[in-house]
XYZ file of C-alpha atoms in Angstrom:
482
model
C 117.689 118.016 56.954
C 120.873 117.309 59.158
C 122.153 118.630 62.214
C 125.335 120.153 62.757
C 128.239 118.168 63.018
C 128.977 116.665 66.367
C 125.821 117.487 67.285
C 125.340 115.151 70.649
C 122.222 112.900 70.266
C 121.074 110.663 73.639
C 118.819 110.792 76.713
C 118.283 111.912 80.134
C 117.869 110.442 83.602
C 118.295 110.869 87.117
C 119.998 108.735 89.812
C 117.658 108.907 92.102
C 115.118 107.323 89.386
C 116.921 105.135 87.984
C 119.848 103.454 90.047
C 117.854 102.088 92.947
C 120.317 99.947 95.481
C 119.618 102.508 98.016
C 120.882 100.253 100.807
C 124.114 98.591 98.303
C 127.639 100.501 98.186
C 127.566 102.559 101.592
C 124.934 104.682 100.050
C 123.047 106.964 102.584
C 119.059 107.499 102.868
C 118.068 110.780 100.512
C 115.036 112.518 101.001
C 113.799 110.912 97.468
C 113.799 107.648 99.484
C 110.845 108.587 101.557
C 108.267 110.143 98.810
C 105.909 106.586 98.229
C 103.765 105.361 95.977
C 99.859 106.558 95.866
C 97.772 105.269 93.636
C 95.955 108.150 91.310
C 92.551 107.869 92.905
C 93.653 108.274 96.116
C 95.720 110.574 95.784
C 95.956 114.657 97.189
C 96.847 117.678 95.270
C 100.341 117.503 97.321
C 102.320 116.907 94.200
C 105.702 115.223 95.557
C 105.978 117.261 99.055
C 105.745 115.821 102.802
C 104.972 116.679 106.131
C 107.506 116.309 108.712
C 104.968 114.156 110.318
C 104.890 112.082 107.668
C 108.909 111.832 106.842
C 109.116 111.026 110.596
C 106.360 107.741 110.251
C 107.788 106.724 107.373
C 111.216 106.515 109.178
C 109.449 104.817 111.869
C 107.405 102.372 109.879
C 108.823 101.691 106.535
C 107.228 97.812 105.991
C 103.732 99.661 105.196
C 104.697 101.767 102.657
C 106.762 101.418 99.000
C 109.085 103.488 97.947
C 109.775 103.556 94.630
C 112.554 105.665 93.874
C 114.422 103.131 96.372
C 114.439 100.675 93.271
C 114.242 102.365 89.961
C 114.724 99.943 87.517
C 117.679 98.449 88.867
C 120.265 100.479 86.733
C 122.975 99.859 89.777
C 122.987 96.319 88.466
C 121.867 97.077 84.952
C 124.156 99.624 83.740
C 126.439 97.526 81.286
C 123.002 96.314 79.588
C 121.284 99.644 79.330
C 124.698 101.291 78.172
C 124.740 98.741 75.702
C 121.294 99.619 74.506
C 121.959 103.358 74.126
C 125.108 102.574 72.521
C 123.084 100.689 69.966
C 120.548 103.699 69.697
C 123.946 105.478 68.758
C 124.352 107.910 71.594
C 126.250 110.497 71.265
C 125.647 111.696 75.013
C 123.960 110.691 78.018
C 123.188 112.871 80.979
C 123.174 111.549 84.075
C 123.070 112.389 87.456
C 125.698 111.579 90.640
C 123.360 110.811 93.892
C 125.042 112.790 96.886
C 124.249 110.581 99.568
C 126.323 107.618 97.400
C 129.498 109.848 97.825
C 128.591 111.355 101.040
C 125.409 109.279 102.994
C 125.281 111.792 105.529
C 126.335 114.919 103.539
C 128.524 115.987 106.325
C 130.694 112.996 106.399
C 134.547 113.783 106.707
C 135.624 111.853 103.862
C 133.860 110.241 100.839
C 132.252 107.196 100.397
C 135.309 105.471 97.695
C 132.602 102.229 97.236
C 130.598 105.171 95.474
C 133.100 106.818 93.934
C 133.964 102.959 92.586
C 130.546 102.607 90.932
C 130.621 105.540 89.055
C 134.412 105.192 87.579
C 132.424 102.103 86.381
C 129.785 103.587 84.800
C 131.933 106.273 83.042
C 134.472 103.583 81.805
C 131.508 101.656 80.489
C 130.559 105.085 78.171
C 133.756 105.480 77.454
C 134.135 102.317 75.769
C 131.141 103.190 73.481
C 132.071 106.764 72.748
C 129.431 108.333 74.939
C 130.554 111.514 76.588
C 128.819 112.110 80.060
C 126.878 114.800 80.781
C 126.190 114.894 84.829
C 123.613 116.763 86.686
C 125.234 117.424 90.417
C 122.209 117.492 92.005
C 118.701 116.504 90.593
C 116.547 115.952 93.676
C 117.941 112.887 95.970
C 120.152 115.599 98.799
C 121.171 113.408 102.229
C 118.037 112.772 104.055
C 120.476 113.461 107.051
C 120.828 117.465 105.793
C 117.129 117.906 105.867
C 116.324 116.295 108.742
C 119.669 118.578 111.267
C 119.625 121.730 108.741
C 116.663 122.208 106.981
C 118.305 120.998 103.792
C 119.367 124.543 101.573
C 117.607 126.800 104.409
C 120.676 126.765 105.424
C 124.027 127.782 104.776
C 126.320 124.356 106.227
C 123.797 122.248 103.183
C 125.888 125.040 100.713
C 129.139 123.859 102.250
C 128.208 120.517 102.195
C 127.238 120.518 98.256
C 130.353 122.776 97.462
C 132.656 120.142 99.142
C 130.545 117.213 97.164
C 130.928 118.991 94.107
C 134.631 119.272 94.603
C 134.932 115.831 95.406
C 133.530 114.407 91.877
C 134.862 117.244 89.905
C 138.375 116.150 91.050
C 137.416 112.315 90.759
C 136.359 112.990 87.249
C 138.376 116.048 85.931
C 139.641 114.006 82.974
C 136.409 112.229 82.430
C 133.454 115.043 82.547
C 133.160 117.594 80.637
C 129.887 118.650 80.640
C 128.244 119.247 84.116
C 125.081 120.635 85.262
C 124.263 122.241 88.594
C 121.040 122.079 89.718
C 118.187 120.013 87.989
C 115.152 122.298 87.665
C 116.184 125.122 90.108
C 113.205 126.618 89.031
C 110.957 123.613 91.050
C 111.943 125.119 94.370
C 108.943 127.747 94.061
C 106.670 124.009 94.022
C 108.258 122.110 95.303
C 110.810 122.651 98.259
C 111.101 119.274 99.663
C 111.744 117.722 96.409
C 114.980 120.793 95.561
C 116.239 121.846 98.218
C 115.615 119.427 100.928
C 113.530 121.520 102.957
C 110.135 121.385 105.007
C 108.407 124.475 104.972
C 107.178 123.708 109.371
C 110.640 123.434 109.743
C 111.311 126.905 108.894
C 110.730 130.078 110.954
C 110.109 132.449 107.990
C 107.237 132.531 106.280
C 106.218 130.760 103.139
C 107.889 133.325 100.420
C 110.733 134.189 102.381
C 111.531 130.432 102.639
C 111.223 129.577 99.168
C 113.272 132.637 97.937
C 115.970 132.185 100.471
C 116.180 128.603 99.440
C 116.824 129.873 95.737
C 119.015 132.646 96.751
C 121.167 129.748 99.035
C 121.074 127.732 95.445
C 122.469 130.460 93.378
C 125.473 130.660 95.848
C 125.971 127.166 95.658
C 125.599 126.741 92.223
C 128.399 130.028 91.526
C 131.105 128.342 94.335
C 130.860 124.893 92.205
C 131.241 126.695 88.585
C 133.909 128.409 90.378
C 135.651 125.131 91.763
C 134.679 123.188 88.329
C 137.171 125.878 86.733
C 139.747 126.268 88.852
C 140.080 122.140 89.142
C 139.859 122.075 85.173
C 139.255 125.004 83.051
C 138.352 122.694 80.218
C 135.289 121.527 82.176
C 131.655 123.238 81.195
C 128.962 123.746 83.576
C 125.587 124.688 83.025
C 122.134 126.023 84.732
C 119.155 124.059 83.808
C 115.644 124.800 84.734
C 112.180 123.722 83.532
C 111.491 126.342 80.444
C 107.627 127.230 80.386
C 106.902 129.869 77.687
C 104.050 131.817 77.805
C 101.263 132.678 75.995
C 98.809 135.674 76.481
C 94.653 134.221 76.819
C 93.469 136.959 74.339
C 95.133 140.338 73.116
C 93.701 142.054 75.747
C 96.881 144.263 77.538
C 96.258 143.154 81.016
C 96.828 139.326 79.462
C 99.729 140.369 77.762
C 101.058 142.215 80.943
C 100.268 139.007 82.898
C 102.479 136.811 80.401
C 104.982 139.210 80.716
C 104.881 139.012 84.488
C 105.093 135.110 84.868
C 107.771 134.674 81.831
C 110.249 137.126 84.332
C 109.368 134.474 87.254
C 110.882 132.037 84.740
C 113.982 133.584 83.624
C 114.701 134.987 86.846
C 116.431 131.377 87.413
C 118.467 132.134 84.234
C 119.118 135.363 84.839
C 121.143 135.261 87.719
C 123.260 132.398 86.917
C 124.436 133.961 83.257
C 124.276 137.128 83.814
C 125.684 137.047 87.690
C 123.088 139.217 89.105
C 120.030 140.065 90.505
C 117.447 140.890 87.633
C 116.003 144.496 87.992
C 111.989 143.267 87.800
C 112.692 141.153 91.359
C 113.656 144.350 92.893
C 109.682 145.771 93.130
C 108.442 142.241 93.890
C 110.500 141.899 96.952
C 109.596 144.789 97.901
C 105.998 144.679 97.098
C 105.725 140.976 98.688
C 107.673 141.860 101.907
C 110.726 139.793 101.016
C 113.496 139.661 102.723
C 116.382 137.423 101.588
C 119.888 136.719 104.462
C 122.293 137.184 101.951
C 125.669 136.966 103.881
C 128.918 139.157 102.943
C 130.020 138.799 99.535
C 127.550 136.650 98.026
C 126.634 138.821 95.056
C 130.507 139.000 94.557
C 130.422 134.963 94.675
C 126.849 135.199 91.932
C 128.710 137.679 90.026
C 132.404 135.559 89.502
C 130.263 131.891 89.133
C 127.918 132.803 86.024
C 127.723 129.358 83.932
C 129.170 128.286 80.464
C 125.597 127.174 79.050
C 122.306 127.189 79.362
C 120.638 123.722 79.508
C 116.178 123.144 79.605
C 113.751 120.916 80.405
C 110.813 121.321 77.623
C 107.780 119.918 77.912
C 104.784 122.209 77.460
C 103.597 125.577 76.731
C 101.380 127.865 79.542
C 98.121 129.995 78.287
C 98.187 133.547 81.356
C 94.900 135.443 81.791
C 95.084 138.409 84.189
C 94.759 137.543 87.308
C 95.863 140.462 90.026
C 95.519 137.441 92.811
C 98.530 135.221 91.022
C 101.519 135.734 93.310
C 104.853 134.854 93.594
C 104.719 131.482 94.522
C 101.544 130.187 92.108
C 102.609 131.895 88.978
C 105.914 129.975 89.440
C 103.989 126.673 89.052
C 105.556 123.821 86.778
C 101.398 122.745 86.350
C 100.045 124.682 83.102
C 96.613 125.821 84.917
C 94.594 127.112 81.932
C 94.429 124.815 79.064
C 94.895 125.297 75.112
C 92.337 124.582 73.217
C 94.777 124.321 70.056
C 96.648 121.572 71.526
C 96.142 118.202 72.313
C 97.033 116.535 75.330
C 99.098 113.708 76.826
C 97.682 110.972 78.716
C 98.376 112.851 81.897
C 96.721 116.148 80.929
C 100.197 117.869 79.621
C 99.931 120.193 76.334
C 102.212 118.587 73.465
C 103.407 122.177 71.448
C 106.100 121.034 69.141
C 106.538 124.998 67.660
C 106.746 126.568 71.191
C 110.216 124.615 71.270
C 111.334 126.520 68.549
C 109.863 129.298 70.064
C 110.962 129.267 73.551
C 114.728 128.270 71.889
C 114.566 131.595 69.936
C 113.889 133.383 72.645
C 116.004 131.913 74.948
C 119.247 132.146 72.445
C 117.764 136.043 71.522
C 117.909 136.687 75.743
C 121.246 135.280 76.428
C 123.503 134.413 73.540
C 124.434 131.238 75.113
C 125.052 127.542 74.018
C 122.350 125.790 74.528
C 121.638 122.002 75.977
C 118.444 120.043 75.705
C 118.231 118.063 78.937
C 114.855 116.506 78.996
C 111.968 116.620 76.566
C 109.485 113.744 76.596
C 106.273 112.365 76.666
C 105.021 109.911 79.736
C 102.761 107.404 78.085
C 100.317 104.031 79.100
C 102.728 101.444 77.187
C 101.124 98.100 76.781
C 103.463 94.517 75.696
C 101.504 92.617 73.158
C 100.779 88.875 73.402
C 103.759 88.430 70.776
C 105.978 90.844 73.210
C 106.336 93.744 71.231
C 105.471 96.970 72.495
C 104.238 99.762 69.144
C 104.174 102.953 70.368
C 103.692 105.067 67.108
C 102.082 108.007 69.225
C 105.910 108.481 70.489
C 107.078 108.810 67.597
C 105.063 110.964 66.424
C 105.788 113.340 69.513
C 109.430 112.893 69.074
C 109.367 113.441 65.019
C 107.200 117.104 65.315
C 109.989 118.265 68.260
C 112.868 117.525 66.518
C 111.447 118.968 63.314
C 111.281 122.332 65.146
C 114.680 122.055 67.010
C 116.139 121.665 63.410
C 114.285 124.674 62.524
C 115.145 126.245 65.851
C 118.585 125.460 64.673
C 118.519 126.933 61.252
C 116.965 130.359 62.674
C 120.372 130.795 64.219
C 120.079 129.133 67.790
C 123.453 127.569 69.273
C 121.971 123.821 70.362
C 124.973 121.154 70.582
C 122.905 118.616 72.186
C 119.190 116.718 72.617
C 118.795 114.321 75.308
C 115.245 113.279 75.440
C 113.599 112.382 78.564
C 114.435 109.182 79.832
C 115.597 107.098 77.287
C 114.845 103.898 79.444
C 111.410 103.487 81.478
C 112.254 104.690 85.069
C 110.012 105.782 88.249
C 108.050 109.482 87.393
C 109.325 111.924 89.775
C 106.146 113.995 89.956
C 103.845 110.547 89.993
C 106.519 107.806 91.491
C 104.751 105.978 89.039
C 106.683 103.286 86.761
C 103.193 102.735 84.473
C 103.966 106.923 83.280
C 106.681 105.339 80.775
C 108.981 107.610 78.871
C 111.220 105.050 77.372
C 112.372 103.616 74.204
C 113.341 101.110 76.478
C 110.655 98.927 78.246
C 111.268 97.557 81.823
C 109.008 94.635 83.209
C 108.121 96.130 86.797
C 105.105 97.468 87.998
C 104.111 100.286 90.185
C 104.620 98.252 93.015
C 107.897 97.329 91.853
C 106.873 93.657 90.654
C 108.397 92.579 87.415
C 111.378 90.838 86.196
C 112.966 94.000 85.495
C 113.468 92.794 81.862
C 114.866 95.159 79.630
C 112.743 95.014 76.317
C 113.344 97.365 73.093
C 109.912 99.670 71.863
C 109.008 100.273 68.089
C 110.388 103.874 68.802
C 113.745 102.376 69.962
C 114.687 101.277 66.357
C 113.152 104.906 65.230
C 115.601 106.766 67.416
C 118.381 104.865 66.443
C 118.082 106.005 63.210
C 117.940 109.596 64.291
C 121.172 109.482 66.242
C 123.159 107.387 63.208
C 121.555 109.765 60.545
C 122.331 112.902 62.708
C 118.952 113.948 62.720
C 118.522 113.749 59.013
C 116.046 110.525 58.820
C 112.620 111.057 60.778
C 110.649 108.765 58.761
């Protein structure tokens, strides 16, 4: 059982969870910096979005509240000793993510932040000197808090020029150092989650709730085209992706109207993909608009722009699998939900109530490479776990291992079906701050930080039982899981 060769092995993150030194560099505030921390039981089915009541109070009052993404676990001062650690793992890759405000705090600053710029030519030099090739997300969450306070964030059309002349920016910086880039993290969360994409408060907005969300993704696809489009031009070596969180579907019973419901929900999914490889509108959103009264401001020549910036690869987040039942009621905003709403009685669970299917990731990869005939990137699949440090300061975390072991067994046999994967970066190969939960106690890592929720700790970094187990993955290409 091996992989093929120069297959790229390593893990995911995101600036905005990781870095902290929100106030270090010149960086600017980003709208992550203002989503706090809430302990479960109190705690409103909100998910991750705010009021702009609340963003304004926050502003206004920041001593009562904690913010965790502010911190992360401290990789801004960390990152030689957690590049070090993944180089020992044996890394072959690690995606990361560039925070906009860093380069630009403002977003509509005349000229870049170079102190930013600076930290990041660090960073890359420091993977260089192990080997690791970069793999950078543009934008995964953290946009200028300054962009969604004046415009709305991607409601409007000066937040596209603003990301286009960010993008240009780092792809210049970096032409000779990046080769893999991603657009968008998620796209797909905008449906969710609008605040935490695109920037943007639905009060703010004078259209109502579906025409906001779908003009926010339409505004996305034209940014995302423009910066494949500039990646190229700048350095036609360069690769840039889509990636959005894959949910595949399966049908309650055999009953038609389920299978016509799975059907239904699955296009919601794709639709993200289908525009940005295949540079077009797909023919199913046609009769939905329609149906649903949606009207998207496209402005002259922005299918043109869709059409000319399709991407190079496709990259996913994979965590779970959905169960649909009929339901005439399920719109287009809920069935676009990243929360699986029916459980499956054939699967277990995580701690946090998320269905662990190890075949439907070699399912969804089928069907994804069967759709599109595209190279495919794994950019985050993981398993948020209650880690406890024994009294002898170890931390054995065998049920990891066992997640990690049945998912790669299927990606290998994903892999021998036929499906073009080059790359598996699990999700996030050091413990960092939950995006959904802003909790640091939902740990991911192989790598164990000492902080809290509250953002007590030493920030110690501290290795897992499933670090050594990973590192013989990446050395063995895959080929040792025991």
């Amino acid at each position: 059982m091996s992989f093929p060769e120069g297959f790229l092995w390593g893990g995911a993150t995101s600036a905005c969870q990781l870095e902290g030194a929100f106030d270090k560099g010149g960086r600017g505030l980003a709208t992550t910096d203002m989503v706090i921390y809430t302990p479960k039981n109190e705690r409103l089915d909100k998910g991750i979005e705010i009021t702009e009541e609340q963003l304004q109070y926050r502003k206004l009052h920041p001593d009562e509240f904690f913010f965790p993404k502010r911190h992360g676990n401290d990789f801004y001062h960390h990152y030689k000793e957690d590049i070090t650690l993944f180089a020992e793992m044996g890394f072959k890759v690690f995606r990361m993510s560039i925070s906009w405000p860093r380069i630009y705090p403002n977003g509509i600053d005349d000229k870049p932040n170079e102190e930013g710029l600076k930290f990041y030519d660090d960073v890359f030099n420091e993977l260089k000197k192990y080997g690791i090739e970069p793999l950078v997300t543009l934008l995964h969450y953290d946009i200028p808090l300054y962009l969604c306070e004046h415009y709305n964030g991607f409601e409007s059309r000066k937040t596209v020029d603003c990301f286009v002349k960010y993008c240009k920016t780092v792809f210049e910086r970096y032409k000779h150092v990046v080769k893999y880039w991603l657009t968008f993290n998620e796209i797909n969360i905008t449906l969710g989650s609008p605040y935490c994409g695109c920037g943007a408060l639905m009060e703010k907005s004078k259209r109502d709730e579906k025409n906001f969300k779908y003009q926010l993704t339409h505004n996305q696809f034209v940014a995302s085209a423009l910066a494949v489009k500039a990646a190229h031009d700048i350095n036609p070596d360069m690769k840039v992706g889509c990636m959005i969180c894959r949910l595949e579907k399966y049908p309650y019973s055999p009953d038609p109207k389920d299978i016509y419901q799975t059907m239904f929900e699955d296009h919601l999914n794709y639709f993200y993909i289908d525009v940005q490889v295949k540079g077009e509108y797909p023919y199913y959103m046609k009769r939905l608009f329609e149906e649903n009264n949606i009207h998207i401001d496209m402005e002259e020549g922005d299918l043109d722009i869709i059409k000319d910036g399709v991407v190079d690869f496709i990259s996913i987040s994979y965590y779970m699998t959905y169960v649909c039942k009929y339901n005439p009621k399920v719109d287009l905003i809920n069935a676009g939900s990243l929360i699986a709403p029916i459980k499956n009685p054939y699967l277990k669970n995580t701690d946090w109530g998320w269905p662990i299917d190890p075949i439907g990731f070699r399912t969804t990869l089928n069907n994804l490479y069967d759709r599109y005939h595209k190279p495919i990137f794994i950019a985050e699949n993981g398993i948020g776990c209650n880690d406890v440090v024994d009294e002898d300061g170890y931390i054995h975390d065998p049920y990891r291992v066992e997640f990690y072991r049945a998912h790669i067994e299927q990606l290998h046999e994903a892999i021998k079906d036929g499906v073009d994967v080059f790359g598996y970066a699990m999700w996030g190969p050091i413990d960092i701050v939950s995006n959904s939960t802003s909790e640091m106690s939902k740990r991911y890592g192989f790598i164990y930080v000492d902080a809290d929720d509250y953002g007590n700790g030493s920030y110690k970094r501290m290795r897992k039982d499933s670090f050594y187990w990973y590192k013989k993955v990446c050395e063995s290409n895959g080929e040792d899981l025991s």
